[in-house]
Amino acid sequence: MHLKKYLILIAPFLILTFILFFTLSYEKRFYAFIPVFAFWITYYTWIYIEKKRKDGGK
């Protein structure tokens, strides 16, 4: 696991999730889970791009 990347990304996404969860109405509360999915997409994209750069783009 890339702990440094994980910790860099988790703070803003977690804050955003809590803000959305507590500010959205009950009917729209499922939108609070969008940052969770966005976090994992961003995390794995970052790792993928870093691996590509190390391999020389092969």
PQR file of N, CA, C, O and H, with PARSE charges and radii, in Angstrom:
ATOM      1  N   MET A   1       0.851  -1.185   0.000 -0.4000 1.5000
ATOM      2  CA  MET A   1       0.000   0.000   0.000 -0.0000 2.0000
ATOM      3  C   MET A   1       0.889   1.238   0.000  0.5500 1.7000
ATOM      4  O   MET A   1       1.944   1.264   0.634 -0.5500 1.4000
ATOM      5  N   HIS A   2       0.465   2.211  -0.688 -0.4000 1.5000
ATOM      6  CA  HIS A   2       1.169   3.476  -0.776 -0.0000 2.0000
ATOM      7  C   HIS A   2       0.587   4.403   0.299  0.5500 1.7000
ATOM      8  O   HIS A   2      -0.306   5.208   0.033 -0.5500 1.4000
ATOM      9  H   HIS A   2      -0.392   2.189  -1.203  0.4000 1.0000
ATOM     10  N   LEU A   3       1.106   4.269   1.496 -0.4000 1.5000
ATOM     11  CA  LEU A   3       0.533   4.944   2.659 -0.0000 2.0000
ATOM     12  C   LEU A   3       0.554   6.463   2.526  0.5500 1.7000
ATOM     13  O   LEU A   3      -0.408   7.129   2.908 -0.5500 1.4000
ATOM     14  H   LEU A   3       1.831   3.615   1.712  0.4000 1.0000
ATOM     15  N   LYS A   4       1.623   7.009   1.997 -0.4000 1.5000
ATOM     16  CA  LYS A   4       1.723   8.467   1.874 -0.0000 2.0000
ATOM     17  C   LYS A   4       0.651   9.014   0.935  0.5500 1.7000
ATOM     18  O   LYS A   4       0.007  10.017   1.242 -0.5500 1.4000
ATOM     19  H   LYS A   4       2.404   6.468   1.686  0.4000 1.0000
ATOM     20  N   LYS A   5       0.460   8.358  -0.203 -0.4000 1.5000
ATOM     21  CA  LYS A   5      -0.586   8.784  -1.136 -0.0000 2.0000
ATOM     22  C   LYS A   5      -1.962   8.657  -0.499  0.5500 1.7000
ATOM     23  O   LYS A   5      -2.815   9.534  -0.641 -0.5500 1.4000
ATOM     24  H   LYS A   5       0.983   7.543  -0.453  0.4000 1.0000
ATOM     25  N   TYR A   6      -2.159   7.559   0.197 -0.4000 1.5000
ATOM     26  CA  TYR A   6      -3.433   7.299   0.860 -0.0000 2.0000
ATOM     27  C   TYR A   6      -3.751   8.401   1.867  0.5500 1.7000
ATOM     28  O   TYR A   6      -4.864   8.926   1.877 -0.5500 1.4000
ATOM     29  H   TYR A   6      -1.466   6.847   0.312  0.4000 1.0000
ATOM     30  N   LEU A   7      -2.798   8.750   2.700 -0.4000 1.5000
ATOM     31  CA  LEU A   7      -3.023   9.773   3.716 -0.0000 2.0000
ATOM     32  C   LEU A   7      -3.207  11.160   3.122  0.5500 1.7000
ATOM     33  O   LEU A   7      -3.976  11.964   3.650 -0.5500 1.4000
ATOM     34  H   LEU A   7      -1.893   8.324   2.691  0.4000 1.0000
ATOM     35  N   ILE A   8      -2.510  11.448   2.030 -0.4000 1.5000
ATOM     36  CA  ILE A   8      -2.670  12.744   1.370 -0.0000 2.0000
ATOM     37  C   ILE A   8      -4.087  12.885   0.822  0.5500 1.7000
ATOM     38  O   ILE A   8      -4.688  13.954   0.919 -0.5500 1.4000
ATOM     39  H   ILE A   8      -1.886  10.795   1.602  0.4000 1.0000
ATOM     40  N   LEU A   9      -4.607  11.829   0.261 -0.4000 1.5000
ATOM     41  CA  LEU A   9      -5.925  11.894  -0.368 -0.0000 2.0000
ATOM     42  C   LEU A   9      -7.086  11.722   0.613  0.5500 1.7000
ATOM     43  O   LEU A   9      -8.152  12.304   0.407 -0.5500 1.4000
ATOM     44  H   LEU A   9      -4.118  10.960   0.183  0.4000 1.0000
ATOM     45  N   ILE A  10      -6.901  10.947   1.659 -0.4000 1.5000
ATOM     46  CA  ILE A  10      -8.030  10.604   2.525 -0.0000 2.0000
ATOM     47  C   ILE A  10      -8.588  11.810   3.272  0.5500 1.7000
ATOM     48  O   ILE A  10      -9.799  11.902   3.468 -0.5500 1.4000
ATOM     49  H   ILE A  10      -6.036  10.474   1.826  0.4000 1.0000
ATOM     50  N   ALA A  11      -7.739  12.723   3.685 -0.4000 1.5000
ATOM     51  CA  ALA A  11      -8.211  13.861   4.483 -0.0000 2.0000
ATOM     52  C   ALA A  11      -9.244  14.717   3.748  0.5500 1.7000
ATOM     53  O   ALA A  11     -10.337  14.911   4.279 -0.5500 1.4000
ATOM     54  H   ALA A  11      -6.755  12.648   3.525  0.4000 1.0000
ATOM     55  N   PRO A  12      -8.952  15.236   2.555 -0.5600 1.5000
ATOM     56  CA  PRO A  12      -9.967  16.071   1.897  0.2800 2.0000
ATOM     57  C   PRO A  12     -11.218  15.299   1.493  0.5500 1.7000
ATOM     58  O   PRO A  12     -12.327  15.827   1.575 -0.5500 1.4000
ATOM     59  N   PHE A  13     -11.045  14.054   1.058 -0.4000 1.5000
ATOM     60  CA  PHE A  13     -12.211  13.274   0.644 -0.0000 2.0000
ATOM     61  C   PHE A  13     -13.087  12.898   1.839  0.5500 1.7000
ATOM     62  O   PHE A  13     -14.312  12.865   1.725 -0.5500 1.4000
ATOM     63  H   PHE A  13     -10.144  13.625   0.992  0.4000 1.0000
ATOM     64  N   LEU A  14     -12.472  12.619   2.966 -0.4000 1.5000
ATOM     65  CA  LEU A  14     -13.244  12.295   4.169 -0.0000 2.0000
ATOM     66  C   LEU A  14     -14.010  13.516   4.673  0.5500 1.7000
ATOM     67  O   LEU A  14     -15.172  13.405   5.065 -0.5500 1.4000
ATOM     68  H   LEU A  14     -11.477  12.645   3.059  0.4000 1.0000
ATOM     69  N   ILE A  15     -13.373  14.655   4.663 -0.4000 1.5000
ATOM     70  CA  ILE A  15     -14.037  15.893   5.070 -0.0000 2.0000
ATOM     71  C   ILE A  15     -15.218  16.187   4.144  0.5500 1.7000
ATOM     72  O   ILE A  15     -16.308  16.528   4.603 -0.5500 1.4000
ATOM     73  H   ILE A  15     -12.429  14.745   4.344  0.4000 1.0000
ATOM     74  N   LEU A  16     -14.990  16.053   2.845 -0.4000 1.5000
ATOM     75  CA  LEU A  16     -16.057  16.293   1.883 -0.0000 2.0000
ATOM     76  C   LEU A  16     -17.223  15.320   2.071  0.5500 1.7000
ATOM     77  O   LEU A  16     -18.383  15.716   1.957 -0.5500 1.4000
ATOM     78  H   LEU A  16     -14.104  15.776   2.472  0.4000 1.0000
ATOM     79  N   THR A  17     -16.928  14.071   2.352 -0.4000 1.5000
ATOM     80  CA  THR A  17     -17.974  13.083   2.584 -0.0000 2.0000
ATOM     81  C   THR A  17     -18.820  13.452   3.795  0.5500 1.7000
ATOM     82  O   THR A  17     -20.048  13.394   3.732 -0.5500 1.4000
ATOM     83  H   THR A  17     -15.986  13.749   2.445  0.4000 1.0000
ATOM     84  N   PHE A  18     -18.182  13.830   4.892 -0.4000 1.5000
ATOM     85  CA  PHE A  18     -18.931  14.210   6.090 -0.0000 2.0000
ATOM     86  C   PHE A  18     -19.753  15.476   5.869  0.5500 1.7000
ATOM     87  O   PHE A  18     -20.887  15.569   6.339 -0.5500 1.4000
ATOM     88  H   PHE A  18     -17.184  13.877   4.944  0.4000 1.0000
ATOM     89  N   ILE A  19     -19.195  16.437   5.165 -0.4000 1.5000
ATOM     90  CA  ILE A  19     -19.948  17.668   4.887 -0.0000 2.0000
ATOM     91  C   ILE A  19     -21.191  17.352   4.062  0.5500 1.7000
ATOM     92  O   ILE A  19     -22.284  17.830   4.368 -0.5500 1.4000
ATOM     93  H   ILE A  19     -18.274  16.362   4.783  0.4000 1.0000
ATOM     94  N   LEU A  20     -21.024  16.555   3.030 -0.4000 1.5000
ATOM     95  CA  LEU A  20     -22.173  16.198   2.200 -0.0000 2.0000
ATOM     96  C   LEU A  20     -23.190  15.372   2.980  0.5500 1.7000
ATOM     97  O   LEU A  20     -24.396  15.571   2.836 -0.5500 1.4000
ATOM     98  H   LEU A  20     -20.136  16.167   2.781  0.4000 1.0000
ATOM     99  N   PHE A  21     -22.713  14.457   3.795 -0.4000 1.5000
ATOM    100  CA  PHE A  21     -23.621  13.594   4.551 -0.0000 2.0000
ATOM    101  C   PHE A  21     -24.501  14.407   5.504  0.5500 1.7000
ATOM    102  O   PHE A  21     -25.688  14.121   5.654 -0.5500 1.4000
ATOM    103  H   PHE A  21     -21.733  14.295   3.912  0.4000 1.0000
ATOM    104  N   PHE A  22     -23.922  15.406   6.138 -0.4000 1.5000
ATOM    105  CA  PHE A  22     -24.678  16.167   7.123 -0.0000 2.0000
ATOM    106  C   PHE A  22     -25.429  17.366   6.548  0.5500 1.7000
ATOM    107  O   PHE A  22     -26.290  17.929   7.224 -0.5500 1.4000
ATOM    108  H   PHE A  22     -22.957  15.639   6.016  0.4000 1.0000
ATOM    109  N   THR A  23     -25.122  17.767   5.316 -0.4000 1.5000
ATOM    110  CA  THR A  23     -25.811  18.924   4.756 -0.0000 2.0000
ATOM    111  C   THR A  23     -26.890  18.551   3.741  0.5500 1.7000
ATOM    112  O   THR A  23     -27.818  19.327   3.514 -0.5500 1.4000
ATOM    113  H   THR A  23     -24.423  17.309   4.766  0.4000 1.0000
ATOM    114  N   LEU A  24     -26.778  17.384   3.134 -0.4000 1.5000
ATOM    115  CA  LEU A  24     -27.771  16.992   2.142 -0.0000 2.0000
ATOM    116  C   LEU A  24     -29.049  16.509   2.825  0.5500 1.7000
ATOM    117  O   LEU A  24     -29.020  15.999   3.945 -0.5500 1.4000
ATOM    118  H   LEU A  24     -26.024  16.753   3.318  0.4000 1.0000
ATOM    119  N   SER A  25     -30.149  16.678   2.137 -0.4000 1.5000
ATOM    120  CA  SER A  25     -31.419  16.189   2.670 -0.0000 2.0000
ATOM    121  C   SER A  25     -31.418  14.658   2.647  0.5500 1.7000
ATOM    122  O   SER A  25     -30.573  14.035   2.004 -0.5500 1.4000
ATOM    123  H   SER A  25     -30.172  17.092   1.227  0.4000 1.0000
ATOM    124  N   TYR A  26     -32.362  14.076   3.347 -0.4000 1.5000
ATOM    125  CA  TYR A  26     -32.406  12.627   3.478 -0.0000 2.0000
ATOM    126  C   TYR A  26     -32.551  11.942   2.115  0.5500 1.7000
ATOM    127  O   TYR A  26     -31.951  10.892   1.885 -0.5500 1.4000
ATOM    128  H   TYR A  26     -33.048  14.582   3.870  0.4000 1.0000
ATOM    129  N   GLU A  27     -33.333  12.523   1.224 -0.4000 1.5000
ATOM    130  CA  GLU A  27     -33.557  11.925  -0.093 -0.0000 2.0000
ATOM    131  C   GLU A  27     -32.309  11.941  -0.965  0.5500 1.7000
ATOM    132  O   GLU A  27     -32.168  11.095  -1.848 -0.5500 1.4000
ATOM    133  H   GLU A  27     -33.820  13.376   1.411  0.4000 1.0000
ATOM    134  N   LYS A  28     -31.408  12.880  -0.737 -0.4000 1.5000
ATOM    135  CA  LYS A  28     -30.204  13.015  -1.558 -0.0000 2.0000
ATOM    136  C   LYS A  28     -28.932  12.590  -0.832  0.5500 1.7000
ATOM    137  O   LYS A  28     -27.828  12.845  -1.314 -0.5500 1.4000
ATOM    138  H   LYS A  28     -31.523  13.568  -0.019  0.4000 1.0000
ATOM    139  N   ARG A  29     -29.075  11.960   0.297 -0.4000 1.5000
ATOM    140  CA  ARG A  29     -27.918  11.599   1.102 -0.0000 2.0000
ATOM    141  C   ARG A  29     -27.006  10.593   0.406  0.5500 1.7000
ATOM    142  O   ARG A  29     -25.820  10.521   0.728 -0.5500 1.4000
ATOM    143  H   ARG A  29     -29.971  11.752   0.689  0.4000 1.0000
ATOM    144  N   PHE A  30     -27.526   9.826  -0.530 -0.4000 1.5000
ATOM    145  CA  PHE A  30     -26.689   8.863  -1.238 -0.0000 2.0000
ATOM    146  C   PHE A  30     -25.593   9.550  -2.051  0.5500 1.7000
ATOM    147  O   PHE A  30     -24.602   8.913  -2.408 -0.5500 1.4000
ATOM    148  H   PHE A  30     -28.489   9.885  -0.792  0.4000 1.0000
ATOM    149  N   TYR A  31     -25.758  10.844  -2.349 -0.4000 1.5000
ATOM    150  CA  TYR A  31     -24.706  11.596  -3.041 -0.0000 2.0000
ATOM    151  C   TYR A  31     -23.455  11.756  -2.173  0.5500 1.7000
ATOM    152  O   TYR A  31     -22.382  12.066  -2.692 -0.5500 1.4000
ATOM    153  H   TYR A  31     -26.563  11.362  -2.059  0.4000 1.0000
ATOM    154  N   ALA A  32     -23.578  11.552  -0.893 -0.4000 1.5000
ATOM    155  CA  ALA A  32     -22.426  11.662  -0.002 -0.0000 2.0000
ATOM    156  C   ALA A  32     -21.410  10.550  -0.248  0.5500 1.7000
ATOM    157  O   ALA A  32     -20.267  10.650   0.198 -0.5500 1.4000
ATOM    158  H   ALA A  32     -24.449  11.301  -0.472  0.4000 1.0000
ATOM    159  N   PHE A  33     -21.808   9.503  -0.944 -0.4000 1.5000
ATOM    160  CA  PHE A  33     -20.886   8.406  -1.225 -0.0000 2.0000
ATOM    161  C   PHE A  33     -20.076   8.623  -2.499  0.5500 1.7000
ATOM    162  O   PHE A  33     -19.151   7.859  -2.777 -0.5500 1.4000
ATOM    163  H   PHE A  33     -22.737   9.421  -1.306  0.4000 1.0000
ATOM    164  N   ILE A  34     -20.402   9.629  -3.261 -0.4000 1.5000
ATOM    165  CA  ILE A  34     -19.647   9.929  -4.481 -0.0000 2.0000
ATOM    166  C   ILE A  34     -18.178  10.233  -4.176  0.5500 1.7000
ATOM    167  O   ILE A  34     -17.307   9.741  -4.893 -0.5500 1.4000
ATOM    168  H   ILE A  34     -21.153  10.249  -3.036  0.4000 1.0000
ATOM    169  N   PRO A  35     -17.864  11.027  -3.136 -0.5600 1.5000
ATOM    170  CA  PRO A  35     -16.438  11.240  -2.834  0.2800 2.0000
ATOM    171  C   PRO A  35     -15.685   9.961  -2.465  0.5500 1.7000
ATOM    172  O   PRO A  35     -14.474   9.882  -2.669 -0.5500 1.4000
ATOM    173  N   VAL A  36     -16.371   8.978  -1.936 -0.4000 1.5000
ATOM    174  CA  VAL A  36     -15.711   7.705  -1.603 -0.0000 2.0000
ATOM    175  C   VAL A  36     -15.243   7.031  -2.890  0.5500 1.7000
ATOM    176  O   VAL A  36     -14.104   6.572  -2.981 -0.5500 1.4000
ATOM    177  H   VAL A  36     -17.355   9.042  -1.770  0.4000 1.0000
ATOM    178  N   PHE A  37     -16.125   6.974  -3.879 -0.4000 1.5000
ATOM    179  CA  PHE A  37     -15.743   6.384  -5.159 -0.0000 2.0000
ATOM    180  C   PHE A  37     -14.677   7.227  -5.853  0.5500 1.7000
ATOM    181  O   PHE A  37     -13.744   6.686  -6.446 -0.5500 1.4000
ATOM    182  H   PHE A  37     -17.050   7.347  -3.805  0.4000 1.0000
ATOM    183  N   ALA A  38     -14.811   8.532  -5.780 -0.4000 1.5000
ATOM    184  CA  ALA A  38     -13.825   9.425  -6.386 -0.0000 2.0000
ATOM    185  C   ALA A  38     -12.455   9.253  -5.726  0.5500 1.7000
ATOM    186  O   ALA A  38     -11.428   9.334  -6.399 -0.5500 1.4000
ATOM    187  H   ALA A  38     -15.569   8.971  -5.297  0.4000 1.0000
ATOM    188  N   PHE A  39     -12.439   9.018  -4.427 -0.4000 1.5000
ATOM    189  CA  PHE A  39     -11.183   8.786  -3.721 -0.0000 2.0000
ATOM    190  C   PHE A  39     -10.458   7.574  -4.292  0.5500 1.7000
ATOM    191  O   PHE A  39      -9.272   7.648  -4.615 -0.5500 1.4000
ATOM    192  H   PHE A  39     -13.274   8.952  -3.881  0.4000 1.0000
ATOM    193  N   TRP A  40     -11.178   6.449  -4.416 -0.4000 1.5000
ATOM    194  CA  TRP A  40     -10.529   5.232  -4.887 -0.0000 2.0000
ATOM    195  C   TRP A  40     -10.104   5.350  -6.345  0.5500 1.7000
ATOM    196  O   TRP A  40      -9.056   4.827  -6.723 -0.5500 1.4000
ATOM    197  H   TRP A  40     -12.141   6.389  -4.153  0.4000 1.0000
ATOM    198  N   ILE A  41     -10.888   6.020  -7.157 -0.4000 1.5000
ATOM    199  CA  ILE A  41     -10.503   6.238  -8.546 -0.0000 2.0000
ATOM    200  C   ILE A  41      -9.235   7.086  -8.612  0.5500 1.7000
ATOM    201  O   ILE A  41      -8.317   6.772  -9.370 -0.5500 1.4000
ATOM    202  H   ILE A  41     -11.739   6.445  -6.849  0.4000 1.0000
ATOM    203  N   THR A  42      -9.180   8.151  -7.828 -0.4000 1.5000
ATOM    204  CA  THR A  42      -8.005   9.018  -7.798 -0.0000 2.0000
ATOM    205  C   THR A  42      -6.781   8.280  -7.282  0.5500 1.7000
ATOM    206  O   THR A  42      -5.692   8.401  -7.843 -0.5500 1.4000
ATOM    207  H   THR A  42      -9.926   8.406  -7.212  0.4000 1.0000
ATOM    208  N   TYR A  43      -6.960   7.519  -6.217 -0.4000 1.5000
ATOM    209  CA  TYR A  43      -5.860   6.776  -5.602 -0.0000 2.0000
ATOM    210  C   TYR A  43      -5.234   5.788  -6.588  0.5500 1.7000
ATOM    211  O   TYR A  43      -4.019   5.776  -6.781 -0.5500 1.4000
ATOM    212  H   TYR A  43      -7.844   7.420  -5.761  0.4000 1.0000
ATOM    213  N   TYR A  44      -6.073   4.965  -7.203 -0.4000 1.5000
ATOM    214  CA  TYR A  44      -5.536   3.954  -8.113 -0.0000 2.0000
ATOM    215  C   TYR A  44      -5.019   4.560  -9.423  0.5500 1.7000
ATOM    216  O   TYR A  44      -4.102   4.010 -10.034 -0.5500 1.4000
ATOM    217  H   TYR A  44      -7.061   4.974  -7.046  0.4000 1.0000
ATOM    218  N   THR A  45      -5.585   5.665  -9.853 -0.4000 1.5000
ATOM    219  CA  THR A  45      -5.063   6.359 -11.026 -0.0000 2.0000
ATOM    220  C   THR A  45      -3.676   6.914 -10.743  0.5500 1.7000
ATOM    221  O   THR A  45      -2.781   6.827 -11.583 -0.5500 1.4000
ATOM    222  H   THR A  45      -6.329   6.112  -9.357  0.4000 1.0000
ATOM    223  N   TRP A  46      -3.502   7.482  -9.563 -0.4000 1.5000
ATOM    224  CA  TRP A  46      -2.204   8.017  -9.160 -0.0000 2.0000
ATOM    225  C   TRP A  46      -1.145   6.912  -9.150  0.5500 1.7000
ATOM    226  O   TRP A  46      -0.038   7.105  -9.654 -0.5500 1.4000
ATOM    227  H   TRP A  46      -4.230   7.552  -8.880  0.4000 1.0000
ATOM    228  N   ILE A  47      -1.482   5.769  -8.583 -0.4000 1.5000
ATOM    229  CA  ILE A  47      -0.538   4.643  -8.534 -0.0000 2.0000
ATOM    230  C   ILE A  47      -0.226   4.140  -9.944  0.5500 1.7000
ATOM    231  O   ILE A  47       0.926   3.841 -10.257 -0.5500 1.4000
ATOM    232  H   ILE A  47      -2.381   5.613  -8.173  0.4000 1.0000
ATOM    233  N   TYR A  48      -1.248   4.048 -10.790 -0.4000 1.5000
ATOM    234  CA  TYR A  48      -1.060   3.583 -12.168 -0.0000 2.0000
ATOM    235  C   TYR A  48      -0.125   4.508 -12.935  0.5500 1.7000
ATOM    236  O   TYR A  48       0.790   4.049 -13.619 -0.5500 1.4000
ATOM    237  H   TYR A  48      -2.184   4.290 -10.535  0.4000 1.0000
ATOM    238  N   ILE A  49      -0.358   5.808 -12.818 -0.4000 1.5000
ATOM    239  CA  ILE A  49       0.481   6.782 -13.525 -0.0000 2.0000
ATOM    240  C   ILE A  49       1.920   6.718 -13.020  0.5500 1.7000
ATOM    241  O   ILE A  49       2.862   6.803 -13.808 -0.5500 1.4000
ATOM    242  H   ILE A  49      -1.101   6.181 -12.263  0.4000 1.0000
ATOM    243  N   GLU A  50       2.090   6.568 -11.715 -0.4000 1.5000
ATOM    244  CA  GLU A  50       3.441   6.479 -11.159 -0.0000 2.0000
ATOM    245  C   GLU A  50       4.165   5.227 -11.648  0.5500 1.7000
ATOM    246  O   GLU A  50       5.355   5.284 -11.956 -0.5500 1.4000
ATOM    247  H   GLU A  50       1.325   6.499 -11.074  0.4000 1.0000
ATOM    248  N   LYS A  51       3.468   4.108 -11.722 -0.4000 1.5000
ATOM    249  CA  LYS A  51       4.089   2.883 -12.222 -0.0000 2.0000
ATOM    250  C   LYS A  51       4.472   3.007 -13.687  0.5500 1.7000
ATOM    251  O   LYS A  51       5.516   2.507 -14.107 -0.5500 1.4000
ATOM    252  H   LYS A  51       2.501   4.061 -11.471  0.4000 1.0000
ATOM    253  N   LYS A  52       3.620   3.678 -14.469 -0.4000 1.5000
ATOM    254  CA  LYS A  52       3.923   3.880 -15.881 -0.0000 2.0000
ATOM    255  C   LYS A  52       5.184   4.723 -16.058  0.5500 1.7000
ATOM    256  O   LYS A  52       6.004   4.447 -16.934 -0.5500 1.4000
ATOM    257  H   LYS A  52       2.772   4.084 -14.128  0.4000 1.0000
ATOM    258  N   ARG A  53       5.333   5.736 -15.234 -0.4000 1.5000
ATOM    259  CA  ARG A  53       6.519   6.610 -15.315 -0.0000 2.0000
ATOM    260  C   ARG A  53       7.782   5.844 -14.930  0.5500 1.7000
ATOM    261  O   ARG A  53       8.837   6.049 -15.530 -0.5500 1.4000
ATOM    262  H   ARG A  53       4.667   5.960 -14.522  0.4000 1.0000
ATOM    263  N   LYS A  54       7.684   4.966 -13.935 -0.4000 1.5000
ATOM    264  CA  LYS A  54       8.856   4.192 -13.513 -0.0000 2.0000
ATOM    265  C   LYS A  54       9.264   3.190 -14.593  0.5500 1.7000
ATOM    266  O   LYS A  54      10.453   2.934 -14.787 -0.5500 1.4000
ATOM    267  H   LYS A  54       6.827   4.800 -13.447  0.4000 1.0000
ATOM    268  N   ASP A  55       8.281   2.623 -15.296 -0.4000 1.5000
ATOM    269  CA  ASP A  55       8.568   1.649 -16.338 -0.0000 2.0000
ATOM    270  C   ASP A  55       9.022   2.295 -17.635  0.5500 1.7000
ATOM    271  O   ASP A  55       9.376   1.591 -18.581 -0.5500 1.4000
ATOM    272  H   ASP A  55       7.316   2.831 -15.138  0.4000 1.0000
ATOM    273  N   GLY A  56       9.020   3.600 -17.698 -0.4000 1.5000
ATOM    274  CA  GLY A  56       9.435   4.289 -18.897 -0.0000 2.0000
ATOM    275  C   GLY A  56       8.356   4.361 -19.958  0.5500 1.7000
ATOM    276  O   GLY A  56       8.649   4.539 -21.140 -0.5500 1.4000
ATOM    277  H   GLY A  56       8.733   4.172 -16.929  0.4000 1.0000
ATOM    278  N   GLY A  57       7.106   4.224 -19.537 -0.4000 1.5000
ATOM    279  CA  GLY A  57       5.997   4.331 -20.469 -0.0000 2.0000
ATOM    280  C   GLY A  57       5.755   3.085 -21.286  0.5500 1.7000
ATOM    281  O   GLY A  57       5.036   3.137 -22.284 -0.5500 1.4000
ATOM    282  H   GLY A  57       6.868   4.079 -18.576  0.4000 1.0000
ATOM    283  N   LYS A  58       6.336   1.962 -20.892 -0.4000 1.5000
ATOM    284  CA  LYS A  58       6.161   0.718 -21.664 -0.0000 2.0000
ATOM    285  C   LYS A  58       4.891   0.016 -21.259  0.5500 1.7000
ATOM    286  O   LYS A  58       4.573  -1.045 -21.797 -0.5500 1.4000
ATOM    287  H   LYS A  58       6.920   1.920 -20.081  0.4000 1.0000
TER
END
